[in-house]
XYZ file of C-alpha atoms in Angstrom:
484
model
C -13.698 4.950 25.924
C -10.946 7.371 24.921
C -10.269 7.433 21.085
C -6.757 6.364 20.064
C -5.339 7.674 17.042
C -3.993 5.086 14.476
C -0.325 4.730 13.645
C 0.234 7.417 10.847
C 3.049 7.499 8.400
C 5.006 10.426 8.140
C 4.854 11.927 4.667
C 7.383 13.547 2.435
C 5.472 16.691 2.014
C 5.985 19.800 4.041
C 8.195 17.842 6.342
C 10.098 16.350 3.458
C 13.806 15.667 4.132
C 15.803 16.605 0.983
C 18.742 14.695 0.071
C 21.269 17.267 1.174
C 19.894 17.115 4.558
C 19.897 13.365 5.272
C 22.994 13.114 7.166
C 22.661 16.639 8.762
C 19.380 16.872 10.629
C 18.468 14.594 13.496
C 14.746 13.578 13.579
C 12.362 12.675 16.430
C 12.257 9.383 17.991
C 9.274 7.097 17.665
C 7.532 5.659 20.652
C 8.754 2.188 19.954
C 12.489 2.416 20.558
C 13.104 -0.926 18.757
C 11.843 0.741 15.696
C 13.700 4.240 16.324
C 14.351 5.994 13.171
C 16.379 9.407 12.706
C 15.734 11.564 9.690
C 19.358 11.073 9.275
C 19.470 8.296 6.419
C 22.000 5.628 7.229
C 25.002 4.976 5.380
C 25.035 1.687 3.520
C 26.493 -1.077 5.895
C 25.141 0.624 9.137
C 22.834 -2.448 9.698
C 23.307 -5.716 11.412
C 25.466 -7.715 8.920
C 24.596 -11.073 10.547
C 20.773 -10.711 10.505
C 20.258 -8.724 7.417
C 23.228 -9.452 5.228
C 23.779 -5.816 4.190
C 26.798 -4.804 2.339
C 29.747 -4.535 4.587
C 30.758 -1.039 3.161
C 30.062 2.152 4.830
C 29.425 4.926 2.252
C 26.878 7.572 2.254
C 23.959 7.671 -0.586
C 25.737 10.646 -2.215
C 29.161 8.704 -2.589
C 27.139 5.806 -4.239
C 25.462 8.196 -6.616
C 28.904 9.713 -7.462
C 30.222 6.253 -8.178
C 27.173 5.558 -10.485
C 27.747 8.859 -12.406
C 31.401 8.174 -12.911
C 30.807 4.670 -14.216
C 27.957 5.820 -16.387
C 30.376 8.377 -17.938
C 33.034 5.761 -18.414
C 30.731 3.315 -20.347
C 31.653 4.581 -23.805
C 35.282 4.234 -23.205
C 34.824 0.615 -21.661
C 32.967 -0.478 -24.749
C 35.714 0.905 -27.054
C 38.302 -0.943 -24.954
C 36.227 -4.069 -25.247
C 36.069 -3.811 -28.992
C 39.832 -3.301 -29.135
C 40.380 -6.246 -27.020
C 38.213 -8.341 -29.276
C 40.103 -7.267 -32.317
C 43.463 -7.946 -30.556
C 42.280 -11.574 -29.635
C 41.109 -12.405 -33.311
C 44.541 -10.885 -34.549
C 46.381 -13.181 -32.270
C 44.397 -16.187 -33.389
C 45.524 -15.890 -37.256
C 48.543 -15.770 -39.441
C 48.543 -13.106 -42.116
C 45.013 -12.304 -41.694
C 43.942 -15.954 -42.624
C 40.784 -17.298 -41.008
C 41.343 -20.450 -39.098
C 38.191 -20.824 -37.111
C 36.084 -19.361 -34.455
C 37.992 -17.994 -31.438
C 34.844 -17.077 -29.321
C 32.038 -19.661 -28.597
C 29.404 -17.106 -29.717
C 29.942 -13.930 -31.464
C 30.533 -11.088 -28.824
C 28.105 -8.376 -28.801
C 27.929 -5.421 -26.617
C 25.440 -2.587 -26.634
C 25.658 0.544 -24.697
C 21.897 0.578 -23.680
C 22.373 -2.869 -22.160
C 25.472 -1.875 -20.122
C 23.706 1.303 -19.048
C 20.571 -0.628 -17.822
C 22.636 -3.211 -15.956
C 24.608 -0.610 -14.080
C 21.307 1.280 -13.303
C 19.784 -2.033 -11.879
C 22.858 -2.711 -9.964
C 22.941 0.665 -8.348
C 19.280 0.479 -7.296
C 19.677 -3.053 -5.977
C 22.730 -2.143 -3.979
C 20.828 0.752 -2.193
C 17.783 -1.496 -1.674
C 19.910 -4.189 0.018
C 22.092 -1.780 1.908
C 19.264 0.246 3.390
C 17.629 -2.978 4.334
C 14.336 -2.111 2.543
C 13.637 -5.952 2.365
C 13.042 -6.275 6.067
C 10.988 -3.086 6.247
C 8.673 -3.294 3.167
C 5.560 -5.480 3.131
C 5.354 -8.615 0.934
C 3.190 -6.524 -1.564
C 5.308 -3.568 -1.540
C 8.410 -5.856 -2.168
C 6.579 -7.105 -5.201
C 5.885 -3.682 -6.477
C 9.566 -2.586 -5.799
C 10.746 -5.528 -7.823
C 8.686 -4.377 -10.771
C 10.006 -0.890 -10.310
C 13.535 -1.901 -10.192
C 13.216 -3.926 -13.530
C 12.818 -0.499 -15.249
C 14.084 1.845 -12.439
C 14.038 5.616 -12.454
C 17.264 7.497 -13.117
C 19.649 7.039 -10.149
C 19.587 10.439 -8.238
C 19.314 11.258 -4.614
C 15.864 12.843 -5.192
C 14.605 9.540 -6.875
C 16.050 7.394 -4.025
C 14.081 9.593 -1.608
C 10.845 9.248 -3.502
C 11.148 5.521 -3.819
C 12.775 4.465 -0.555
C 12.090 7.522 1.696
C 8.778 6.620 3.300
C 10.379 3.092 4.389
C 13.113 4.970 6.444
C 11.014 7.792 7.635
C 8.520 5.503 9.339
C 9.547 1.838 9.597
C 6.847 1.229 12.111
C 4.096 2.036 9.854
C 5.395 -0.289 7.132
C 6.002 -3.274 9.525
C 2.330 -2.831 10.852
C 0.961 -2.489 7.253
C 2.738 -5.727 6.160
C 1.012 -7.434 9.032
C -2.201 -6.073 8.220
C -2.037 -7.008 4.560
C -1.277 -10.544 5.290
C -3.982 -11.007 7.846
C -6.679 -9.262 6.072
C -6.088 -11.356 3.054
C -6.458 -14.555 5.089
C -9.719 -13.803 6.798
C -12.293 -11.170 6.778
C -12.502 -10.946 10.454
C -9.169 -9.036 10.446
C -10.890 -6.412 8.435
C -13.460 -5.738 11.325
C -13.070 -2.850 13.423
C -14.975 -4.526 16.326
C -12.927 -7.689 16.361
C -9.494 -6.167 16.460
C -10.135 -3.878 19.393
C -7.997 -4.738 22.324
C -9.358 -7.487 24.460
C -11.919 -8.516 21.956
C -11.999 -12.352 21.709
C -13.486 -12.161 18.023
C -10.327 -12.956 15.975
C -10.018 -16.344 14.706
C -7.760 -18.883 16.503
C -7.500 -20.782 13.237
C -6.900 -19.897 9.631
C -7.208 -22.460 6.664
C -4.865 -21.747 3.811
C -5.433 -23.686 0.647
C -2.512 -25.132 -1.563
C 0.395 -25.090 0.954
C 1.994 -28.275 0.027
C 3.287 -27.520 -3.405
C 6.571 -25.975 -4.022
C 6.345 -22.214 -4.690
C 2.322 -22.647 -4.544
C 0.100 -19.704 -3.860
C -0.726 -21.079 -0.361
C 2.988 -21.665 0.536
C 3.840 -18.136 -0.359
C 0.998 -16.782 1.629
C 1.979 -18.727 4.774
C 5.477 -17.475 4.442
C 4.406 -13.919 4.042
C 2.285 -14.201 7.202
C 4.841 -15.861 9.379
C 7.478 -13.231 8.299
C 5.146 -10.408 9.061
C 4.610 -11.692 12.475
C 8.357 -12.112 13.032
C 9.199 -8.586 11.800
C 6.506 -7.203 14.192
C 8.420 -9.143 17.042
C 11.697 -7.506 15.873
C 12.819 -11.042 14.751
C 14.567 -11.601 11.415
C 12.497 -13.057 8.581
C 12.740 -16.774 7.806
C 15.544 -17.552 5.457
C 14.682 -19.684 2.482
C 16.303 -22.770 4.195
C 14.521 -22.280 7.574
C 11.084 -21.917 6.104
C 11.654 -24.987 3.871
C 12.792 -27.058 6.764
C 9.728 -25.971 8.713
C 7.492 -26.969 5.743
C 9.341 -30.345 5.432
C 8.786 -31.070 9.039
C 5.015 -30.316 8.556
C 4.741 -32.820 5.641
C 6.684 -35.387 7.529
C 4.956 -35.142 10.849
C 1.704 -33.427 10.272
C 2.473 -30.356 12.202
C 5.372 -27.971 13.262
C 5.798 -24.867 15.546
C 6.181 -21.456 14.101
C 6.502 -18.150 16.033
C 2.856 -17.708 17.254
C 1.532 -21.221 17.200
C 1.561 -24.420 15.074
C 0.924 -25.160 11.515
C -0.807 -28.411 10.306
C -1.142 -29.780 6.894
C -3.813 -32.178 5.627
C -4.003 -34.616 2.698
C -6.066 -32.300 0.637
C -3.288 -29.738 0.742
C -4.656 -27.382 3.007
C -2.754 -25.855 5.903
C -4.030 -24.641 9.115
C -2.330 -21.790 11.067
C -3.411 -22.200 14.638
C -2.200 -19.244 16.824
C -1.462 -19.562 20.466
C -2.651 -16.993 23.099
C 0.612 -14.934 22.614
C 0.168 -14.932 18.805
C -3.352 -13.799 18.988
C -2.342 -11.166 21.360
C 0.237 -9.770 19.143
C -1.902 -9.756 16.046
C -4.558 -7.981 18.042
C -2.335 -5.317 19.449
C -0.657 -4.773 15.990
C -3.950 -4.376 14.044
C -5.385 -2.214 16.888
C -2.366 0.012 16.751
C -2.416 0.245 12.991
C -6.264 0.845 12.575
C -6.637 2.912 15.678
C -9.854 3.586 17.367
C -10.821 6.902 15.784
C -13.798 5.266 14.033
C -15.739 3.419 16.735
C -18.354 1.026 15.495
C -21.083 2.355 17.587
C -21.313 5.342 19.812
C -20.258 5.061 23.334
C -23.030 4.587 25.790
C -21.896 7.724 27.612
C -21.838 9.656 24.300
C -24.983 11.819 23.867
C -27.091 10.787 20.896
C -26.480 13.083 17.939
C -29.372 14.562 15.771
C -30.063 12.630 12.490
C -28.795 15.710 10.344
C -25.486 15.959 12.194
C -23.255 17.719 9.769
C -19.885 16.645 8.211
C -17.966 19.444 10.000
C -18.722 17.793 13.430
C -17.235 14.359 12.105
C -13.893 13.109 10.903
C -13.003 14.320 7.409
C -10.811 12.113 5.457
C -9.997 13.434 1.902
C -9.733 10.726 -0.858
C -6.124 10.189 -2.001
C -5.532 10.257 -5.657
C -5.200 6.407 -6.111
C -8.474 5.912 -4.358
C -10.074 8.625 -6.431
C -8.861 6.924 -9.470
C -10.145 3.498 -8.397
C -13.651 4.804 -7.479
C -14.013 6.988 -10.580
C -12.850 3.959 -12.696
C -15.857 2.039 -11.228
C -18.289 4.747 -12.714
C -17.495 3.624 -16.217
C -17.851 7.142 -17.797
C -18.688 7.438 -21.408
C -19.197 11.273 -21.501
C -22.184 13.481 -21.119
C -23.089 12.225 -17.675
C -24.509 14.298 -14.920
C -22.771 13.410 -11.684
C -23.369 14.331 -7.937
C -20.662 14.277 -5.243
C -22.330 14.605 -1.719
C -19.885 15.818 1.066
C -17.401 16.660 -1.453
C -14.874 18.349 0.955
C -12.124 20.080 -0.897
C -12.805 18.347 -4.208
C -10.506 15.429 -4.365
C -12.887 13.181 -6.411
C -14.033 16.264 -8.461
C -10.240 16.875 -9.279
C -10.237 13.242 -10.822
C -13.322 13.958 -12.549
C -11.941 16.990 -14.033
C -8.837 15.086 -15.315
C -11.359 12.520 -16.984
C -13.129 15.436 -18.591
C -9.824 16.393 -20.288
C -9.458 12.935 -21.486
C -12.934 12.689 -22.775
C -12.526 15.954 -24.709
C -9.234 14.685 -26.116
C -10.763 11.425 -27.303
C -13.804 13.363 -28.674
C -16.360 11.120 -26.765
C -19.921 12.163 -26.387
C -19.114 15.173 -24.270
C -17.811 16.236 -20.985
C -19.512 15.277 -17.628
C -21.239 17.814 -15.580
C -20.383 17.634 -11.825
C -22.273 19.090 -8.790
C -20.669 18.925 -5.266
C -22.363 19.353 -1.941
C -20.221 20.426 1.091
C -21.404 21.756 4.550
C -17.912 23.244 5.570
C -17.596 26.566 4.064
C -13.795 26.641 3.997
C -13.570 23.333 2.167
C -16.199 24.398 -0.201
C -14.292 27.511 -0.999
C -11.195 25.382 -1.648
C -13.138 23.226 -4.121
C -14.601 26.394 -5.972
C -11.052 27.830 -6.135
C -10.119 24.839 -8.238
C -12.956 25.543 -10.613
C -15.589 23.067 -9.199
C -19.281 23.769 -8.954
C -20.107 23.337 -5.283
C -23.212 24.506 -3.160
C -22.625 25.056 0.501
C -25.150 22.893 2.379
C -25.747 19.939 4.766
C -26.435 17.199 2.159
C -28.792 15.372 4.443
C -31.118 18.446 4.393
C -30.977 18.775 0.661
C -34.302 17.845 -1.054
C -33.896 14.759 -3.284
C -33.843 15.286 -6.888
C -33.508 12.155 -9.098
C -31.962 13.537 -12.135
C -28.224 12.255 -11.854
C -26.626 9.658 -13.910
C -23.961 8.924 -11.444
C -23.214 9.650 -7.727
C -19.675 9.216 -6.288
C -19.149 9.883 -2.607
C -16.837 9.630 0.323
C -19.199 10.260 3.261
C -18.170 10.865 6.993
C -16.940 7.577 8.471
C -18.026 8.125 12.090
C -19.793 5.191 13.600
C -22.646 4.448 11.177
C -23.374 7.962 10.271
C -22.319 7.079 6.647
C -25.515 4.982 6.309
C -27.785 8.128 6.437
C -25.628 9.681 3.601
C -25.905 6.589 1.527
C -29.455 6.110 1.871
C -30.254 9.712 1.015
C -27.852 9.684 -1.803
C -29.679 6.922 -3.638
C -32.751 9.289 -3.915
C -30.756 11.534 -6.202
C -30.166 8.683 -8.876
C -32.390 8.581 -11.945
C -33.493 4.831 -12.784
C -30.627 2.806 -14.023
C -28.014 5.255 -12.553
C -24.927 4.173 -10.715
C -23.630 5.109 -7.251
C -20.116 4.428 -6.040
C -19.578 5.085 -2.291
C -16.499 4.768 -0.259
C -17.024 3.149 3.215
C -15.190 1.799 6.152
C -14.934 -2.024 5.777
C -17.017 -2.432 9.024
C -19.885 -1.337 7.059
C -19.691 -4.631 5.027
C -18.021 -6.972 7.352
C -19.536 -5.910 10.825
C -22.830 -4.101 9.930
C -24.034 -5.437 6.721
C -25.305 -2.053 5.538
C -23.808 -1.804 2.162
C -25.815 -1.923 -1.135
C -24.825 -3.379 -4.470
C -21.416 -5.111 -4.879
C -18.634 -4.743 -2.346
C -14.883 -4.272 -3.361
C -11.996 -3.977 -0.760
C -9.360 -1.041 -1.219
C -5.742 -1.882 -0.432
C -4.559 -1.727 3.099
C -3.541 1.691 4.253
C -5.460 3.468 1.393
C -6.191 6.411 3.525
C -2.967 6.635 5.588
C -1.999 9.932 3.736
C -5.337 11.290 5.031
C -4.927 10.380 8.684
C -6.529 6.909 9.098
C -5.404 3.208 8.472
C -8.573 1.653 8.931
C -9.716 -0.993 6.323
C -11.907 0.699 3.536
C -13.677 -0.285 0.425
C -16.566 0.897 -1.742
C -19.804 -0.400 -3.007
C -21.150 -0.160 -6.679
C -24.951 0.025 -6.894
C -27.184 0.331 -9.870
C -30.699 1.778 -9.316
C -33.329 -0.453 -10.891
C -35.032 0.906 -13.918
C -38.660 1.663 -13.380
């Protein structure tokens, strides 16, 4: 079977579109014309007003930033005018300066910092609504954006690009990511590589969601996010508040109601059943298969020649650990200082970079000492890159390195291909001293499909490796070697 690439988000790195070019440079079209995006950022108002309710004004982002700057500059003068007006009103309500009672229901108070924060939030909200981010971002991303906009960054074109740019550069990625987030939270089957392949009948026809009957309950919000993700994937507008509440009222009155992709039933215990029709299952299947891709088959093709057990990392896919992933797995090591750490198949040193940052923290906090890190990497070019950053790396095929059980910790991101990771995981355990800890990043299929993980399993967020070229579900296991 030919390998398909997952849908990959276009980054803002070497191809970054800087603010002054947003309206000048046409970008490539995506395959799905319904989600076509040009690198030319739209003006506020250049969306469907009826469906999305964007402001009916047509201004560029630079014009909005200019308005913000002008208003921010005028705030001190506006406050002085307010104070003069307050004084004038109080003077108009007395004779000869004699106090006759309170004019204002409460004492008026106005602080410049509050005015500036309100203006800043207004500016960010205006752009958020005008660029239609709410109908692109996933439910989890919208929650994170809400937090960001509570204490927003300075309102500049550069910061607008940083916060919103990825949603406009690759809308399709975020639509698929939103659907994947919802469905993987609902059922582990949606994290399975084998079950989401096109034509596979392994996806569940029914999903049970708890606590859907209470207003604003956890389950009710989960159902709304899921149905909206499916609607957005179908290029349909999200449910309005009233539409969704009417649907749930119908469910509670009649026991069931239709939704885009099947029916929902509610039972006396408060549980809701989402029952997907064939078209709904097909859309979910195709969306997840497109998002995950098939670059990581669960088992080699029958036609594929069997590889030797010491197959090297250079012949396999290499997915560097993005910094958020590195931070998460290094946290799981619970470093106290002074440990000796091994990283097999260390690549260009992404995990070692994070360990170096932790070393700086350990020295600053005067803990028991810096950690000592040794990396192993077969690919000479990657090994050289890691060494250039100051890391200690030996060039070798890890599977051929003789075990030496002297390490306190092992942290690793082995090759993901097929089940090849299992050889690396089993070999890495042999380097741990008794009581030592191993943290290993793996494709989710290792846990949900193959059952080949060790220790405790923890999922990573959907799309954690998107910046490295794959969207497949991932996680990591945490294993402690028994003491002798």
